[in-house]
Amino acid sequence: MINYDEVVKSYQRRGIPVPTREMIKTDEQIEGIRAAGVVNNAVLDAACSAIHAGMSTEEINTIVHNKTIELGGIPAPLNYEGFPKSVCTSVNDVVCHGIPNAHQILKDGDIVNIDCTTIYNGYYADASRMVMVGFPSEEARKLVKCTQDSVDLAVSHLKPYESRLRDIGYYIEKFCKEQGFGVVHEIGGHGVGIDFHEDPFIYHYGKKGTGMVILPGMVFTIEPMVNQFKRNVCIDGSDNWTIYTVDGGLSAQVEYTIAVFEDHVEILSR
Ligand code: MF3
Ligand code: CO
Ligand code: CO
């Protein structure tokens, strides 16, 4: 673990904001989050490989719930701030936080985000993937690929002791905008590991070279939501969870949990 006080002093002299002490995890904590990530990845594997046209999103929930328990974990979404299910399933124009439902049947051409968070031995790992049902339109496939590539691009630019928090969003939004897509601003990534949602808020837009410096020991998600048309979103007034695109366009999301080390970053869940 870094000598926090010494490292912080050197940045503060130069007027560069630094993470708080609470944002720096110990090696032991990261080991625990890594183990949660292994389980979370296995849950995502099970859910994503089962997806087919004709199944309900409720069936995805059942797979996620049972697999998580089978592997000794707890599905973090269940009862989180009143969320009623064990996974978020966000189909087509749903941006995020879609609630699995027995009446919602997947059909050929749908794009669906599966967002799983596992608590394992007290530690949290959070990740989401896009799954294409059958053969989505070329535009839908382009959106999904752009979203995936934007996360990989942001990770590839992350340099411990050098990168700044807002570099992440700078690279993501620039990349997506160049392809004509809109990046959602209202919902962001977050610190994760000891709790589901920790500081800092991870923006998916912003100005390069601004925000706190990225230091070893930080563990956070990168999870951009990318819209086919406008970036604007609205919330379902009856369930108070489901987030939609305002214009009815498609939306895709990819989420990783990453950990920062001395000379590299590691993807703990994807
Ligand atoms: N997994 C989501 C995230 O990436 C949070 C979902 S909150 C829930 O932060 F309650 F809807 F599960
Ligand atoms: Co998250
Ligand atoms: Co998530």
Tab-separated table of C-alpha atoms and ligand atoms in Angstrom:
chain	number	residue	atom	x	y	z
A	1	MET	CA	0.000	0.000	0.000
A	2	ILE	CA	1.214	3.518	-0.808
A	3	ASN	CA	2.494	5.884	1.886
A	4	TYR	CA	-0.583	8.053	1.594
A	5	ASP	CA	0.673	11.114	3.487
A	6	GLU	CA	3.910	11.321	1.495
A	7	VAL	CA	2.269	10.818	-1.892
A	8	VAL	CA	-0.482	13.314	-1.145
A	9	LYS	CA	2.006	16.005	-0.122
A	10	SER	CA	3.810	15.826	-3.451
A	11	TYR	CA	0.593	16.386	-5.415
A	12	GLN	CA	-0.768	19.049	-3.114
A	13	ARG	CA	2.411	21.085	-3.592
A	14	ARG	CA	1.534	21.154	-7.297
A	15	GLY	CA	-2.128	21.948	-6.657
A	16	ILE	CA	-3.382	18.592	-7.967
A	17	PRO	CA	-6.419	17.143	-6.170
A	18	VAL	CA	-5.904	13.705	-4.604
A	19	PRO	CA	-8.204	10.859	-3.588
A	20	THR	CA	-9.249	10.790	0.056
A	21	ARG	CA	-7.665	8.179	2.319
A	22	GLU	CA	-10.939	6.210	2.214
A	23	MET	CA	-10.527	5.754	-1.545
A	24	ILE	CA	-7.252	3.829	-1.105
A	25	LYS	CA	-7.694	0.100	-0.437
A	26	THR	CA	-5.207	-2.252	1.182
A	27	ASP	CA	-3.755	-5.249	-0.664
A	28	GLU	CA	-5.894	-7.494	1.529
A	29	GLN	CA	-9.047	-5.618	0.590
A	30	ILE	CA	-8.198	-5.770	-3.107
A	31	GLU	CA	-7.601	-9.519	-2.723
A	32	GLY	CA	-11.134	-9.804	-1.332
A	33	ILE	CA	-12.654	-7.725	-4.137
A	34	ARG	CA	-10.738	-9.814	-6.687
A	35	ALA	CA	-12.347	-12.966	-5.271
A	36	ALA	CA	-15.778	-11.308	-5.489
A	37	GLY	CA	-14.927	-10.484	-9.099
A	38	VAL	CA	-14.215	-14.123	-9.917
A	39	VAL	CA	-17.669	-15.072	-8.654
A	40	ASN	CA	-19.332	-12.098	-10.366
A	41	ASN	CA	-17.728	-13.059	-13.702
A	42	ALA	CA	-18.972	-16.629	-13.342
A	43	VAL	CA	-22.494	-15.370	-12.640
A	44	LEU	CA	-22.339	-13.157	-15.732
A	45	ASP	CA	-21.059	-16.112	-17.789
A	46	ALA	CA	-23.996	-18.242	-16.663
A	47	ALA	CA	-26.593	-15.556	-17.346
A	48	CYS	CA	-25.222	-14.315	-20.645
A	49	SER	CA	-24.715	-17.765	-22.147
A	50	ALA	CA	-28.332	-18.710	-21.352
A	51	ILE	CA	-29.909	-15.757	-23.144
A	52	HIS	CA	-32.103	-16.584	-26.137
A	53	ALA	CA	-35.167	-15.254	-27.918
A	54	GLY	CA	-38.365	-16.294	-26.146
A	55	MET	CA	-37.026	-16.206	-22.603
A	56	SER	CA	-38.211	-13.675	-20.027
A	57	THR	CA	-35.974	-11.300	-18.122
A	58	GLU	CA	-37.373	-12.944	-14.974
A	59	GLU	CA	-35.641	-16.163	-16.086
A	60	ILE	CA	-32.346	-14.231	-16.279
A	61	ASN	CA	-32.969	-13.078	-12.722
A	62	THR	CA	-33.495	-16.669	-11.587
A	63	ILE	CA	-30.237	-17.799	-13.208
A	64	VAL	CA	-28.288	-14.918	-11.637
A	65	HIS	CA	-29.837	-15.449	-8.234
A	66	ASN	CA	-29.299	-19.208	-8.121
A	67	LYS	CA	-25.772	-19.112	-9.567
A	68	THR	CA	-24.696	-16.431	-7.096
A	69	ILE	CA	-25.979	-18.439	-4.129
A	70	GLU	CA	-24.490	-21.665	-5.516
A	71	LEU	CA	-21.061	-19.984	-5.605
A	72	GLY	CA	-21.374	-18.706	-2.040
A	73	GLY	CA	-22.195	-15.100	-2.894
A	74	ILE	CA	-25.058	-12.679	-2.301
A	75	PRO	CA	-26.687	-10.735	-5.167
A	76	ALA	CA	-26.172	-7.119	-4.081
A	77	PRO	CA	-29.064	-5.572	-6.061
A	78	LEU	CA	-31.729	-7.590	-4.184
A	79	ASN	CA	-33.400	-5.184	-1.726
A	80	TYR	CA	-30.738	-2.538	-2.371
A	81	GLU	CA	-32.605	0.721	-1.704
A	82	GLY	CA	-35.771	-1.227	-2.422
A	83	PHE	CA	-34.686	-2.769	-5.746
A	84	PRO	CA	-36.848	-5.917	-6.005
A	85	LYS	CA	-34.597	-8.312	-8.016
A	86	SER	CA	-31.089	-9.801	-8.064
A	87	VAL	CA	-29.904	-8.304	-11.356
A	88	CYS	CA	-30.616	-5.361	-13.628
A	89	THR	CA	-31.777	-6.318	-17.131
A	90	SER	CA	-31.917	-3.332	-19.494
A	91	VAL	CA	-33.375	-3.998	-22.938
A	92	ASN	CA	-33.126	-1.749	-26.053
A	93	ASP	CA	-34.182	1.796	-25.025
A	94	VAL	CA	-33.681	1.051	-21.319
A	95	VAL	CA	-30.456	2.779	-20.316
A	96	CYS	CA	-29.968	0.995	-16.973
A	97	HIS	CA	-31.689	-0.337	-13.839
A	98	GLY	CA	-34.260	-2.366	-15.779
A	99	ILE	CA	-36.234	-4.668	-13.466
A	100	PRO	CA	-36.576	-8.327	-14.540
A	101	ASN	CA	-40.168	-9.270	-15.257
A	102	ALA	CA	-41.941	-12.513	-16.234
A	103	HIS	CA	-43.957	-10.653	-18.897
A	104	GLN	CA	-40.929	-9.175	-20.638
A	105	ILE	CA	-39.944	-11.658	-23.355
A	106	LEU	CA	-36.691	-11.230	-25.283
A	107	LYS	CA	-37.011	-11.293	-29.059
A	108	ASP	CA	-34.685	-11.628	-32.004
A	109	GLY	CA	-32.804	-8.357	-32.530
A	110	ASP	CA	-32.939	-7.118	-28.937
A	111	ILE	CA	-29.848	-5.791	-27.208
A	112	VAL	CA	-29.797	-6.397	-23.460
A	113	ASN	CA	-27.489	-5.302	-20.672
A	114	ILE	CA	-26.971	-7.707	-17.776
A	115	ASP	CA	-25.608	-5.875	-14.712
A	116	CYS	CA	-24.497	-8.134	-11.858
A	117	THR	CA	-23.051	-7.174	-8.502
A	118	THR	CA	-21.875	-9.902	-6.137
A	119	ILE	CA	-21.091	-9.665	-2.445
A	120	TYR	CA	-18.578	-12.364	-1.555
A	121	ASN	CA	-17.006	-12.661	1.867
A	122	GLY	CA	-18.157	-9.092	2.496
A	123	TYR	CA	-16.571	-7.607	-0.647
A	124	TYR	CA	-18.379	-6.212	-3.710
A	125	ALA	CA	-17.648	-6.593	-7.427
A	126	ASP	CA	-19.854	-4.929	-10.060
A	127	ALA	CA	-19.858	-5.488	-13.828
A	128	SER	CA	-22.174	-5.573	-16.813
A	129	ARG	CA	-22.169	-6.946	-20.335
A	130	MET	CA	-24.203	-6.488	-23.475
A	131	VAL	CA	-25.841	-9.512	-25.049
A	132	MET	CA	-27.323	-9.517	-28.539
A	133	VAL	CA	-30.398	-11.662	-29.033
A	134	GLY	CA	-30.261	-13.265	-32.489
A	135	PHE	CA	-29.214	-10.690	-35.083
A	136	PRO	CA	-29.704	-7.030	-34.099
A	137	SER	CA	-29.561	-4.258	-36.715
A	138	GLU	CA	-26.210	-3.020	-37.959
A	139	GLU	CA	-26.786	0.231	-36.022
A	140	ALA	CA	-27.427	-1.715	-32.794
A	141	ARG	CA	-24.295	-3.802	-33.272
A	142	LYS	CA	-22.280	-0.642	-33.946
A	143	LEU	CA	-23.601	0.927	-30.726
A	144	VAL	CA	-22.702	-2.144	-28.661
A	145	LYS	CA	-19.215	-2.316	-30.132
A	146	CYS	CA	-18.651	1.405	-29.593
A	147	THR	CA	-19.671	1.114	-25.935
A	148	GLN	CA	-17.387	-1.868	-25.334
A	149	ASP	CA	-14.474	-0.220	-27.152
A	150	SER	CA	-14.930	3.050	-25.230
A	151	VAL	CA	-14.415	1.252	-21.903
A	152	ASP	CA	-11.349	-0.590	-23.187
A	153	LEU	CA	-9.990	2.690	-24.533
A	154	ALA	CA	-10.432	4.428	-21.165
A	155	VAL	CA	-8.709	1.536	-19.361
A	156	SER	CA	-5.835	1.534	-21.857
A	157	HIS	CA	-5.137	5.199	-21.052
A	158	LEU	CA	-5.155	4.729	-17.246
A	159	LYS	CA	-1.681	5.405	-15.825
A	160	PRO	CA	-1.177	5.210	-12.038
A	161	TYR	CA	0.252	8.456	-10.565
A	162	GLU	CA	-0.380	10.237	-13.892
A	163	SER	CA	-3.940	9.952	-15.132
A	164	ARG	CA	-6.569	12.286	-13.789
A	165	LEU	CA	-10.121	11.257	-12.937
A	166	ARG	CA	-11.717	13.221	-15.753
A	167	ASP	CA	-9.418	11.682	-18.382
A	168	ILE	CA	-11.628	8.575	-18.207
A	169	GLY	CA	-14.730	10.381	-19.370
A	170	TYR	CA	-12.791	12.537	-21.808
A	171	TYR	CA	-11.674	9.490	-23.790
A	172	ILE	CA	-15.048	7.759	-23.549
A	173	GLU	CA	-17.195	10.669	-24.684
A	174	LYS	CA	-14.818	11.785	-27.421
A	175	PHE	CA	-14.737	8.261	-28.869
A	176	CYS	CA	-18.526	7.804	-28.749
A	177	LYS	CA	-19.324	11.278	-30.089
A	178	GLU	CA	-17.081	10.660	-33.086
A	179	GLN	CA	-19.431	7.798	-33.995
A	180	GLY	CA	-22.513	9.959	-33.540
A	181	PHE	CA	-23.597	8.532	-30.192
A	182	GLY	CA	-24.557	10.303	-26.945
A	183	VAL	CA	-22.982	9.520	-23.579
A	184	VAL	CA	-25.288	9.717	-20.544
A	185	HIS	CA	-24.118	12.305	-18.013
A	186	GLU	CA	-26.530	11.796	-15.116
A	187	ILE	CA	-25.348	8.329	-14.045
A	188	GLY	CA	-21.716	7.446	-13.497
A	189	GLY	CA	-19.307	4.880	-12.188
A	190	HIS	CA	-18.266	4.730	-8.557
A	191	GLY	CA	-15.779	3.485	-6.051
A	192	VAL	CA	-16.667	-0.097	-5.096
A	193	GLY	CA	-15.461	-2.966	-2.914
A	194	ILE	CA	-16.263	-2.373	0.723
A	195	ASP	CA	-19.671	-1.038	-0.226
A	196	PHE	CA	-21.814	-1.099	-3.376
A	197	HIS	CA	-21.444	2.585	-4.223
A	198	GLU	CA	-18.490	4.493	-2.793
A	199	ASP	CA	-16.765	7.752	-3.699
A	200	PRO	CA	-15.519	8.933	-6.093
A	201	PHE	CA	-18.217	9.463	-8.743
A	202	ILE	CA	-16.702	8.383	-12.063
A	203	TYR	CA	-17.757	10.738	-14.860
A	204	HIS	CA	-18.093	9.408	-18.388
A	205	TYR	CA	-17.446	12.888	-19.825
A	206	GLY	CA	-15.092	15.706	-18.939
A	207	LYS	CA	-11.946	17.645	-19.555
A	208	LYS	CA	-8.646	15.798	-19.869
A	209	GLY	CA	-6.065	16.696	-17.216
A	210	THR	CA	-8.632	17.639	-14.563
A	211	GLY	CA	-9.925	15.934	-11.422
A	212	MET	CA	-8.028	13.917	-8.831
A	213	VAL	CA	-4.919	11.965	-9.757
A	214	ILE	CA	-5.390	8.184	-10.095
A	215	LEU	CA	-3.372	6.407	-7.378
A	216	PRO	CA	-2.593	2.765	-6.505
A	217	GLY	CA	-5.220	1.280	-4.194
A	218	MET	CA	-8.169	2.876	-5.960
A	219	VAL	CA	-10.908	0.432	-6.981
A	220	PHE	CA	-13.794	1.749	-9.050
A	221	THR	CA	-16.173	1.008	-11.870
A	222	ILE	CA	-16.206	2.425	-15.368
A	223	GLU	CA	-19.696	1.940	-16.788
A	224	PRO	CA	-20.709	4.315	-19.575
A	225	MET	CA	-24.240	4.276	-20.932
A	226	VAL	CA	-24.160	5.183	-24.612
A	227	ASN	CA	-27.277	6.243	-26.514
A	228	GLN	CA	-27.992	5.842	-30.219
A	229	PHE	CA	-29.231	9.441	-30.484
A	230	LYS	CA	-29.464	12.041	-27.706
A	231	ARG	CA	-27.760	11.489	-24.356
A	232	ASN	CA	-30.871	12.610	-22.423
A	233	VAL	CA	-32.621	10.153	-20.104
A	234	CYS	CA	-35.764	9.950	-17.983
A	235	ILE	CA	-36.922	7.724	-15.143
A	236	ASP	CA	-40.014	5.511	-15.065
A	237	GLY	CA	-42.572	7.287	-12.920
A	238	SER	CA	-44.236	4.115	-11.705
A	239	ASP	CA	-41.312	1.886	-10.669
A	240	ASN	CA	-38.881	4.741	-9.944
A	241	TRP	CA	-35.943	2.614	-11.168
A	242	THR	CA	-36.022	2.065	-14.924
A	243	ILE	CA	-34.050	4.698	-16.838
A	244	TYR	CA	-35.025	5.227	-20.509
A	245	THR	CA	-33.674	7.253	-23.397
A	246	VAL	CA	-35.997	10.275	-23.788
A	247	ASP	CA	-36.124	9.889	-27.558
A	248	GLY	CA	-36.753	6.134	-27.597
A	249	GLY	CA	-33.374	5.370	-29.199
A	250	LEU	CA	-31.329	2.344	-28.221
A	251	SER	CA	-28.873	2.424	-25.328
A	252	ALA	CA	-25.915	0.199	-24.450
A	253	GLN	CA	-23.745	-0.102	-21.342
A	254	VAL	CA	-20.581	-1.959	-20.380
A	255	GLU	CA	-19.217	-1.969	-16.828
A	256	TYR	CA	-15.881	-3.099	-15.386
A	257	THR	CA	-14.625	-3.070	-11.820
A	258	ILE	CA	-10.952	-2.111	-11.972
A	259	ALA	CA	-8.145	-1.864	-9.416
A	260	VAL	CA	-5.135	0.428	-9.703
A	261	PHE	CA	-1.653	-0.883	-8.801
A	262	GLU	CA	1.837	0.683	-8.819
A	263	ASP	CA	2.457	0.200	-12.520
A	264	HIS	CA	-0.726	-1.211	-14.038
A	265	VAL	CA	-4.473	-1.526	-13.688
A	266	GLU	CA	-6.282	-4.828	-13.321
A	267	ILE	CA	-9.829	-5.586	-14.395
A	268	LEU	CA	-11.340	-7.370	-11.384
A	269	SER	CA	-14.745	-7.972	-12.944
A	270	ARG	CA	-15.965	-7.661	-16.499
B	1	MF3	N1	-25.198	-2.267	-10.717
B	1	MF3	C1	-25.589	-0.880	-10.816
B	1	MF3	C2	-24.322	-0.088	-10.916
B	1	MF3	O1	-23.574	-0.365	-11.781
B	1	MF3	C3	-26.420	-0.442	-9.660
B	1	MF3	C4	-27.723	-1.071	-9.626
B	1	MF3	S1	-28.571	-0.563	-8.239
B	1	MF3	C5	-29.825	-1.663	-8.236
B	1	MF3	O2	-23.970	0.750	-10.147
B	1	MF3	F1	-30.416	-1.517	-7.117
B	1	MF3	F2	-30.586	-1.388	-9.281
B	1	MF3	F3	-29.336	-2.863	-8.350
B	2	CO	CO	-21.708	0.126	-10.914
B	3	CO	CO	-23.422	-2.452	-12.099
